[in-house]
Short mmCIF file of C-alpha atoms in Angstrom, two decimals:
data_model
loop_
_atom_site.label_atom_id
_atom_site.label_comp_id
_atom_site.label_asym_id
_atom_site.label_seq_id
_atom_site.Cartn_x
_atom_site.Cartn_y
_atom_site.Cartn_z
CA UNK A 573 27.68 -21.37 -53.02
CA UNK A 574 25.59 -18.18 -52.16
CA UNK A 575 27.60 -15.52 -50.40
CA UNK A 576 26.81 -12.39 -48.04
CA UNK A 577 28.64 -9.76 -47.23
CA UNK A 578 28.98 -7.85 -43.74
CA UNK A 579 30.90 -5.45 -42.01
CA UNK A 580 32.73 -6.74 -38.71
CA UNK A 581 34.41 -3.88 -37.03
CA UNK A 582 35.23 -1.70 -40.07
CA UNK A 583 36.14 -5.00 -42.16
CA UNK A 584 34.08 -6.56 -45.17
CA UNK A 585 33.55 -9.76 -44.72
CA UNK A 586 32.12 -12.39 -47.44
CA UNK A 587 31.02 -15.55 -45.79
CA UNK A 588 28.34 -18.44 -47.32
CA UNK A 589 24.80 -18.34 -46.46
CA UNK A 590 24.12 -19.37 -43.56
CA UNK A 591 27.37 -18.60 -41.36
CA UNK A 592 27.04 -17.21 -37.93
CA UNK A 593 28.23 -14.26 -37.10
CA UNK A 594 30.39 -15.53 -34.62
CA UNK A 595 32.02 -17.87 -37.74
CA UNK A 596 32.18 -14.77 -40.08
CA UNK A 597 34.16 -13.16 -37.36
CA UNK A 598 36.38 -15.63 -36.32
CA UNK A 599 37.32 -16.26 -40.19
CA UNK A 600 38.21 -12.71 -40.32
CA UNK A 601 40.60 -13.14 -37.57
CA UNK A 602 38.46 -11.04 -35.27
CA UNK A 603 38.01 -12.62 -31.75
CA UNK A 604 34.64 -13.20 -30.06
CA UNK A 605 35.22 -14.98 -26.31
CA UNK A 606 32.86 -17.94 -25.82
CA UNK A 607 31.84 -20.30 -23.02
CA UNK A 608 29.19 -22.46 -24.40
CA UNK A 609 30.43 -22.49 -28.22
CA UNK A 610 32.23 -25.66 -29.51
CA UNK A 611 32.87 -26.15 -33.16
CA UNK A 612 31.99 -29.52 -32.74
CA UNK A 613 28.93 -29.11 -31.11
CA UNK A 614 25.18 -27.85 -32.10
CA UNK A 615 24.96 -23.94 -31.27
CA UNK A 616 23.12 -23.40 -28.14
CA UNK A 617 23.46 -19.57 -27.18
CA UNK A 618 23.31 -20.22 -23.60
CA UNK A 619 26.31 -18.20 -21.92
CA UNK A 620 25.52 -14.71 -23.90
CA UNK A 621 29.29 -13.95 -23.47
CA UNK A 622 29.72 -13.68 -27.32
CA UNK A 623 27.23 -10.90 -27.68
CA UNK A 624 27.71 -8.11 -30.13
CA UNK A 625 26.27 -5.28 -31.30
CA UNK A 626 24.40 -5.01 -34.64
CA UNK A 627 23.29 -1.82 -36.11
CA UNK A 628 19.79 -2.16 -36.36
CA UNK A 629 18.96 -4.18 -33.65
CA UNK A 630 17.53 -3.18 -29.96
CA UNK A 631 19.38 -5.70 -28.29
CA UNK A 632 22.74 -7.50 -27.80
CA UNK A 633 22.33 -10.71 -29.86
CA UNK A 634 24.46 -13.77 -29.11
CA UNK A 635 26.77 -13.86 -32.31
CA UNK A 636 27.01 -18.25 -31.73
CA UNK A 637 23.11 -18.28 -32.98
CA UNK A 638 23.01 -15.41 -34.84
CA UNK A 639 22.98 -15.78 -38.48
CA UNK A 640 25.00 -13.07 -41.03
CA UNK A 641 23.02 -11.51 -43.20
CA UNK A 642 24.27 -9.31 -46.33
CA UNK A 643 25.15 -5.62 -45.59
CA UNK A 644 24.92 -6.18 -41.40
CA UNK A 645 27.26 -3.49 -39.52
CA UNK A 646 28.68 -5.86 -36.33
CA UNK A 647 30.65 -4.18 -33.61
CA UNK A 648 32.17 -7.00 -31.02
CA UNK A 649 33.84 -4.39 -29.01
CA UNK A 650 32.01 -1.57 -28.21
CA UNK A 651 31.32 -0.05 -24.84
CA UNK A 652 28.14 -1.68 -24.18
CA UNK A 653 29.24 -5.08 -25.46
CA UNK A 654 32.48 -4.38 -23.39
CA UNK A 655 30.15 -4.10 -20.44
CA UNK A 656 27.82 -6.34 -20.79
CA UNK A 657 30.70 -9.39 -21.01
CA UNK A 658 31.78 -7.97 -17.87
CA UNK A 659 28.59 -8.32 -16.06
CA UNK A 660 27.95 -11.69 -17.61
CA UNK A 661 31.67 -12.60 -15.71
CA UNK A 662 30.42 -11.40 -12.59
CA UNK A 663 27.19 -12.78 -12.50
CA UNK A 664 29.32 -16.18 -13.08
CA UNK A 665 31.86 -15.54 -10.54
CA UNK A 666 28.64 -14.80 -7.88
CA UNK A 667 27.89 -18.32 -7.59
CA UNK A 668 31.66 -19.79 -8.52
CA UNK A 669 34.81 -20.84 -6.15
CA UNK A 670 37.61 -18.49 -5.95
CA UNK A 671 39.88 -21.18 -5.30
CA UNK A 672 42.05 -20.73 -8.65
CA UNK A 673 45.67 -21.37 -6.65
CA UNK A 674 44.46 -25.09 -5.95
CA UNK A 675 42.14 -25.50 -9.15
CA UNK A 676 43.77 -27.90 -11.14
CA UNK A 677 41.91 -26.37 -14.00
CA UNK A 678 44.30 -23.36 -13.38
CA UNK A 679 46.10 -21.88 -16.14
CA UNK A 680 43.68 -23.62 -18.68
CA UNK A 681 40.32 -22.21 -17.51
CA UNK A 682 38.52 -19.91 -20.08
CA UNK A 683 36.45 -18.28 -17.35
CA UNK A 684 39.96 -17.32 -15.56
CA UNK A 685 40.85 -16.03 -19.10
CA UNK A 686 37.96 -13.85 -19.69
CA UNK A 687 38.12 -12.56 -15.97
CA UNK A 688 41.50 -11.38 -16.62
CA UNK A 689 40.82 -10.12 -20.34
CA UNK A 690 37.87 -8.01 -18.74
CA UNK A 691 39.63 -7.20 -15.65
CA UNK A 692 37.09 -8.65 -13.45
CA UNK A 693 38.93 -9.24 -10.13
CA UNK A 694 35.92 -10.33 -8.37
CA UNK A 695 32.01 -11.09 -8.48
CA UNK A 696 30.04 -8.11 -8.41
CA UNK A 697 27.08 -9.49 -6.83
CA UNK A 698 26.36 -11.11 -3.29
CA UNK A 699 23.94 -13.51 -2.88
CA UNK A 700 23.09 -17.74 -1.96
CA UNK A 701 26.17 -19.93 -3.43
CA UNK A 702 25.86 -23.51 -4.05
CA UNK A 703 27.56 -26.27 -1.91
CA UNK A 704 27.65 -29.37 -3.67
CA UNK A 705 29.80 -32.55 -2.38
CA UNK A 706 32.66 -33.13 -4.54
CA UNK A 707 31.91 -36.42 -6.90
CA UNK A 708 35.24 -38.29 -7.17
CA UNK A 709 33.53 -41.76 -6.60
CA UNK A 710 34.84 -43.14 -10.05
CA UNK A 711 38.74 -43.78 -10.97
CA UNK A 712 38.66 -41.07 -13.80
CA UNK A 713 36.88 -37.89 -13.51
CA UNK A 714 36.16 -35.56 -10.27
CA UNK A 715 33.14 -33.45 -10.97
CA UNK A 716 32.82 -30.05 -9.38
CA UNK A 717 29.31 -29.06 -9.71
CA UNK A 718 30.36 -25.96 -7.52
CA UNK A 719 32.46 -24.78 -10.57
CA UNK A 720 29.99 -25.99 -12.87
CA UNK A 721 28.55 -22.58 -14.98
CA UNK A 722 25.90 -24.69 -16.83
CA UNK A 723 27.45 -23.78 -20.57
CA UNK A 724 25.88 -27.24 -21.46
CA UNK A 725 29.01 -28.69 -23.31
CA UNK A 726 29.25 -31.70 -21.72
CA UNK A 727 25.16 -32.38 -22.28
CA UNK A 728 25.89 -31.82 -26.03
CA UNK A 729 29.27 -33.84 -26.33
CA UNK A 730 27.48 -37.13 -24.70
CA UNK A 731 24.57 -36.91 -26.83
CA UNK A 732 26.61 -35.80 -30.26
CA UNK A 733 29.76 -36.83 -29.95
CA UNK A 734 29.09 -40.09 -27.97
CA UNK A 735 25.27 -40.67 -28.64
CA UNK A 736 24.91 -42.02 -24.64
CA UNK A 737 22.79 -38.98 -23.52
CA UNK A 738 23.75 -39.80 -19.93
CA UNK A 739 23.52 -36.42 -18.31
CA UNK A 740 21.16 -33.20 -18.94
CA UNK A 741 19.81 -30.40 -17.05
CA UNK A 742 18.00 -31.01 -14.03
CA UNK A 743 15.95 -28.98 -11.89
CA UNK A 744 15.28 -25.09 -12.38
CA UNK A 745 16.30 -21.57 -11.69
CA UNK A 746 19.39 -21.05 -9.46
CA UNK A 747 19.57 -25.26 -8.54
CA UNK A 748 19.79 -26.36 -12.29
CA UNK A 749 22.70 -28.81 -12.54
CA UNK A 750 23.91 -31.38 -15.02
CA UNK A 751 23.24 -34.57 -13.50
CA UNK A 752 22.57 -38.33 -14.66
CA UNK A 753 19.36 -39.91 -14.89
CA UNK A 754 17.60 -40.11 -11.31
CA UNK A 755 20.40 -37.54 -9.79
CA UNK A 756 23.13 -40.18 -9.58
CA UNK A 757 26.64 -40.29 -9.92
CA UNK A 758 28.53 -41.18 -13.18
CA UNK A 759 29.58 -44.34 -11.61
CA UNK A 760 26.11 -45.25 -10.62
CA UNK A 761 24.56 -44.29 -14.56
CA UNK A 762 25.43 -45.44 -18.16
CA UNK A 763 28.22 -43.36 -18.56
CA UNK A 764 31.18 -45.16 -20.49
CA UNK A 765 33.86 -43.02 -19.26
CA UNK A 766 35.16 -41.60 -22.55
CA UNK A 767 36.32 -38.05 -20.97
CA UNK A 768 34.61 -36.20 -23.79
CA UNK A 769 32.46 -34.02 -21.36
CA UNK A 770 36.12 -33.19 -19.76
CA UNK A 771 37.75 -32.44 -23.08
CA UNK A 772 34.99 -29.86 -23.39
CA UNK A 773 34.48 -28.59 -19.95
CA UNK A 774 35.63 -24.59 -20.11
CA UNK A 775 36.23 -24.39 -16.58
CA UNK A 776 36.91 -26.53 -13.63
CA UNK A 777 33.59 -28.35 -13.29
CA UNK A 778 35.50 -31.43 -15.40
CA UNK A 779 38.64 -32.79 -14.60
CA UNK A 780 40.90 -35.99 -15.38
CA UNK A 781 41.46 -37.49 -11.49
CA UNK A 782 45.02 -38.70 -12.59
CA UNK A 783 46.42 -35.68 -14.86
CA UNK A 784 45.01 -33.26 -12.36
CA UNK A 785 46.42 -34.95 -9.12
CA UNK A 786 49.68 -35.48 -10.85
CA UNK A 787 50.79 -32.18 -12.48
CA UNK A 788 49.68 -28.29 -13.15
CA UNK A 789 48.71 -27.60 -16.40
CA UNK A 790 52.28 -25.65 -17.03
CA UNK A 791 54.16 -28.47 -15.27
CA UNK A 792 53.61 -30.91 -18.28
CA UNK A 793 55.04 -30.73 -21.87
CA UNK A 794 52.26 -32.49 -24.84
CA UNK A 795 53.81 -35.02 -27.08
CA UNK A 796 51.39 -35.90 -30.11
CA UNK A 797 51.01 -39.57 -30.95
CA UNK A 798 48.77 -42.48 -31.92
CA UNK A 799 46.63 -44.17 -29.67
CA UNK A 800 48.01 -47.31 -29.14
CA UNK A 801 44.95 -49.87 -29.02
CA UNK A 802 42.48 -50.13 -31.83
CA UNK A 803 43.36 -49.73 -35.60
CA UNK A 804 41.04 -46.58 -35.83
CA UNK A 805 44.25 -44.35 -35.42
CA UNK A 806 42.88 -41.89 -32.93
CA UNK A 807 45.44 -38.73 -31.91
CA UNK A 808 45.59 -37.36 -28.49
CA UNK A 809 48.42 -35.59 -26.30
CA UNK A 810 50.30 -37.71 -23.92
CA UNK A 811 51.30 -35.09 -21.36
CA UNK A 812 54.67 -35.21 -19.67
CA UNK A 813 56.41 -34.27 -16.65
CA UNK A 814 59.78 -35.07 -15.35
CA UNK A 815 59.90 -37.80 -18.25
CA UNK A 816 56.69 -39.66 -16.79
CA UNK A 817 53.53 -40.17 -18.75
CA UNK A 818 51.13 -38.29 -16.33
CA UNK A 819 47.80 -38.38 -18.25
CA UNK A 820 46.67 -37.94 -22.02
CA UNK A 821 44.47 -34.96 -23.35
CA UNK A 822 42.61 -34.05 -26.58
CA UNK A 823 43.95 -32.60 -29.48
CA UNK A 824 42.29 -32.03 -33.04
CA UNK A 825 43.11 -35.38 -34.74
CA UNK A 826 42.70 -35.89 -38.25
CA UNK A 827 40.88 -39.43 -37.52
CA UNK A 828 39.13 -38.24 -34.19
CA UNK A 829 38.97 -34.79 -33.50
CA UNK A 830 38.55 -34.55 -30.01
CA UNK A 831 36.81 -37.21 -29.12
CA UNK A 832 38.55 -40.73 -27.29
CA UNK A 833 37.23 -43.69 -25.66
CA UNK A 834 37.78 -44.58 -22.38
CA UNK A 835 41.15 -46.55 -23.38
CA UNK A 836 42.80 -44.21 -25.30
CA UNK A 837 41.80 -41.44 -22.48
CA UNK A 838 42.45 -43.32 -19.37
CA UNK A 839 44.31 -46.38 -20.40
CA UNK A 840 47.54 -44.94 -20.06
CA UNK A 841 48.61 -46.72 -16.57
CA UNK A 842 50.54 -49.61 -18.43
CA UNK A 843 53.40 -47.27 -19.20
CA UNK A 844 55.11 -46.91 -16.14
CA UNK A 845 53.29 -49.65 -14.18
CA UNK A 846 55.79 -51.39 -11.74
CA UNK A 847 54.44 -55.07 -13.35
CA UNK A 848 55.73 -54.08 -16.80
CA UNK A 849 58.62 -55.71 -18.18
CA UNK A 850 61.64 -53.84 -19.39
CA UNK A 851 64.18 -56.46 -19.47
CA UNK A 852 64.00 -59.92 -21.07
CA UNK A 853 63.44 -62.96 -19.04
CA UNK A 854 64.98 -66.32 -19.55
CA UNK A 855 63.73 -69.28 -17.52
CA UNK A 856 66.56 -71.46 -16.00
CA UNK A 857 65.84 -74.00 -13.48
CA UNK A 858 62.29 -73.01 -13.21
CA UNK A 859 63.11 -69.55 -12.27
CA UNK A 860 62.83 -66.37 -14.48
CA UNK A 861 66.22 -64.42 -14.97
CA UNK A 862 66.84 -61.14 -16.26
CA UNK A 863 69.12 -61.75 -19.65
CA UNK A 864 70.46 -59.16 -22.46
CA UNK A 865 68.49 -58.85 -25.83
CA UNK A 866 71.14 -61.07 -27.73
CA UNK A 867 70.41 -64.04 -25.38
CA UNK A 868 66.86 -63.64 -25.31
CA UNK A 869 66.51 -63.50 -29.21
CA UNK A 870 69.27 -66.23 -29.68
CA UNK A 871 67.26 -68.42 -27.56
CA UNK A 872 64.41 -67.50 -28.95
CA UNK A 873 65.73 -68.24 -32.62
CA UNK A 874 67.19 -71.29 -31.86
CA UNK A 875 63.68 -72.71 -30.04
CA UNK A 876 61.56 -71.92 -32.93
CA UNK A 877 63.91 -73.21 -35.50
CA UNK A 878 64.13 -76.81 -33.83
CA UNK A 879 60.30 -76.84 -33.37
CA UNK A 880 59.66 -76.30 -37.19
CA UNK A 881 62.27 -78.89 -38.14
CA UNK A 882 61.18 -81.35 -35.76
CA UNK A 883 57.49 -80.84 -36.11
CA UNK A 884 56.84 -78.38 -39.34
CA UNK A 885 55.73 -74.82 -39.41
CA UNK A 886 52.26 -75.44 -38.63
CA UNK A 887 53.39 -76.31 -35.10
CA UNK A 888 54.18 -72.88 -34.54
CA UNK A 889 52.11 -69.98 -33.95
CA UNK A 890 52.31 -65.69 -33.36
CA UNK A 891 50.17 -63.55 -30.88
CA UNK A 892 50.42 -59.99 -31.80
CA UNK A 893 49.69 -57.29 -29.42
CA UNK A 894 47.01 -54.04 -29.82
CA UNK A 895 49.98 -51.93 -28.11
CA UNK A 896 52.08 -51.82 -30.97
CA UNK A 897 51.61 -50.03 -34.04
CA UNK A 898 50.22 -51.01 -37.13
CA UNK A 899 53.65 -51.35 -38.96
CA UNK A 900 55.14 -53.77 -35.97
CA UNK A 901 52.18 -55.77 -36.39
CA UNK A 902 52.56 -55.98 -40.00
CA UNK A 903 56.38 -56.78 -39.32
CA UNK A 904 54.91 -59.69 -37.10
CA UNK A 905 52.33 -60.85 -39.97
CA UNK A 906 55.66 -61.07 -42.16
CA UNK A 907 57.66 -62.72 -39.45
CA UNK A 908 54.83 -65.13 -39.30
CA UNK A 909 54.39 -66.27 -42.61
CA UNK A 910 57.47 -65.50 -44.47
CA UNK A 911 60.12 -66.42 -42.18
CA UNK A 912 58.23 -69.20 -39.84
CA UNK A 913 56.30 -70.13 -42.53
CA UNK A 914 53.22 -70.45 -40.86
CA UNK A 915 49.56 -68.83 -40.89
CA UNK A 916 48.68 -69.37 -37.33
CA UNK A 917 48.59 -65.75 -36.14
CA UNK A 918 46.13 -63.94 -33.99
CA UNK A 919 45.62 -60.96 -32.12
CA UNK A 920 45.37 -60.53 -28.22
CA UNK A 921 42.48 -58.92 -28.68
CA UNK A 922 40.42 -61.64 -29.57
CA UNK A 923 41.38 -64.08 -26.23
#
């Protein structure tokens, strides 16, 4: 494969032809801030925060959409670059709520991180500010367009990852905003609430309703696990607070990347649901009563054995569960065929 060699902050870097300056810098361990860039989405170059200084160029190009060329000399933190990034952050804050103390994204907000990094304490410009109503008319996602920085990540995630194209940019200039068709809410659109837009949002414009109302970002412990629903085997992080699962967030899974479906991201309510059975129940005199596991297993074994003896194995059937692991479902299949001697085994998802 053809390669090019360029110099970034005095360090020579060799990368394949077609690599962007941003990718080359990251390969060399050199940090460049971004808001609209995402490695899983097409480059857009909209936020301009990743600008760099390239010798021989008159302006400061966005590194995420600038292709690296042989002999290129790049400066990622020159005085001009730092000043430009500060100005961009000040412009973003000029129309951004300064409610970090109560924002659910506090501690996990890229705009907050970069304002701290570049010492921007407040907006440097005064002017008109938006006052959009907060959209929370669905069970899963809270949308606050006042905090939207128009990075376009949610638009690209919906189109490129989920393939739905539910949201896009509407209106122009200062009034530009991301919205479903006909300026409806997510609940009134074809949104499937996969939440992949939430996973890529760098600020507090899109947040998980259940998670952000239950815990702050620094209060949760993330436990990586595999989704218990279908057989795809998606990986995600359970967000645990005080021993209880309060939400699910994306991680970089081997199978799914950060993409999840609505069940994987928001279908965790069964874990602590008050109707969930936590002890075996045996019906005595028409009433379910709690029993020990030994009692329950003994009764089941006795009744299955009696039915098999009187009516044959064909009288027995087994239903497995989507919320068990593949290994547990395999054992259930083995139990049905090898122990009970029946092929009558099915899956609850077909009911």
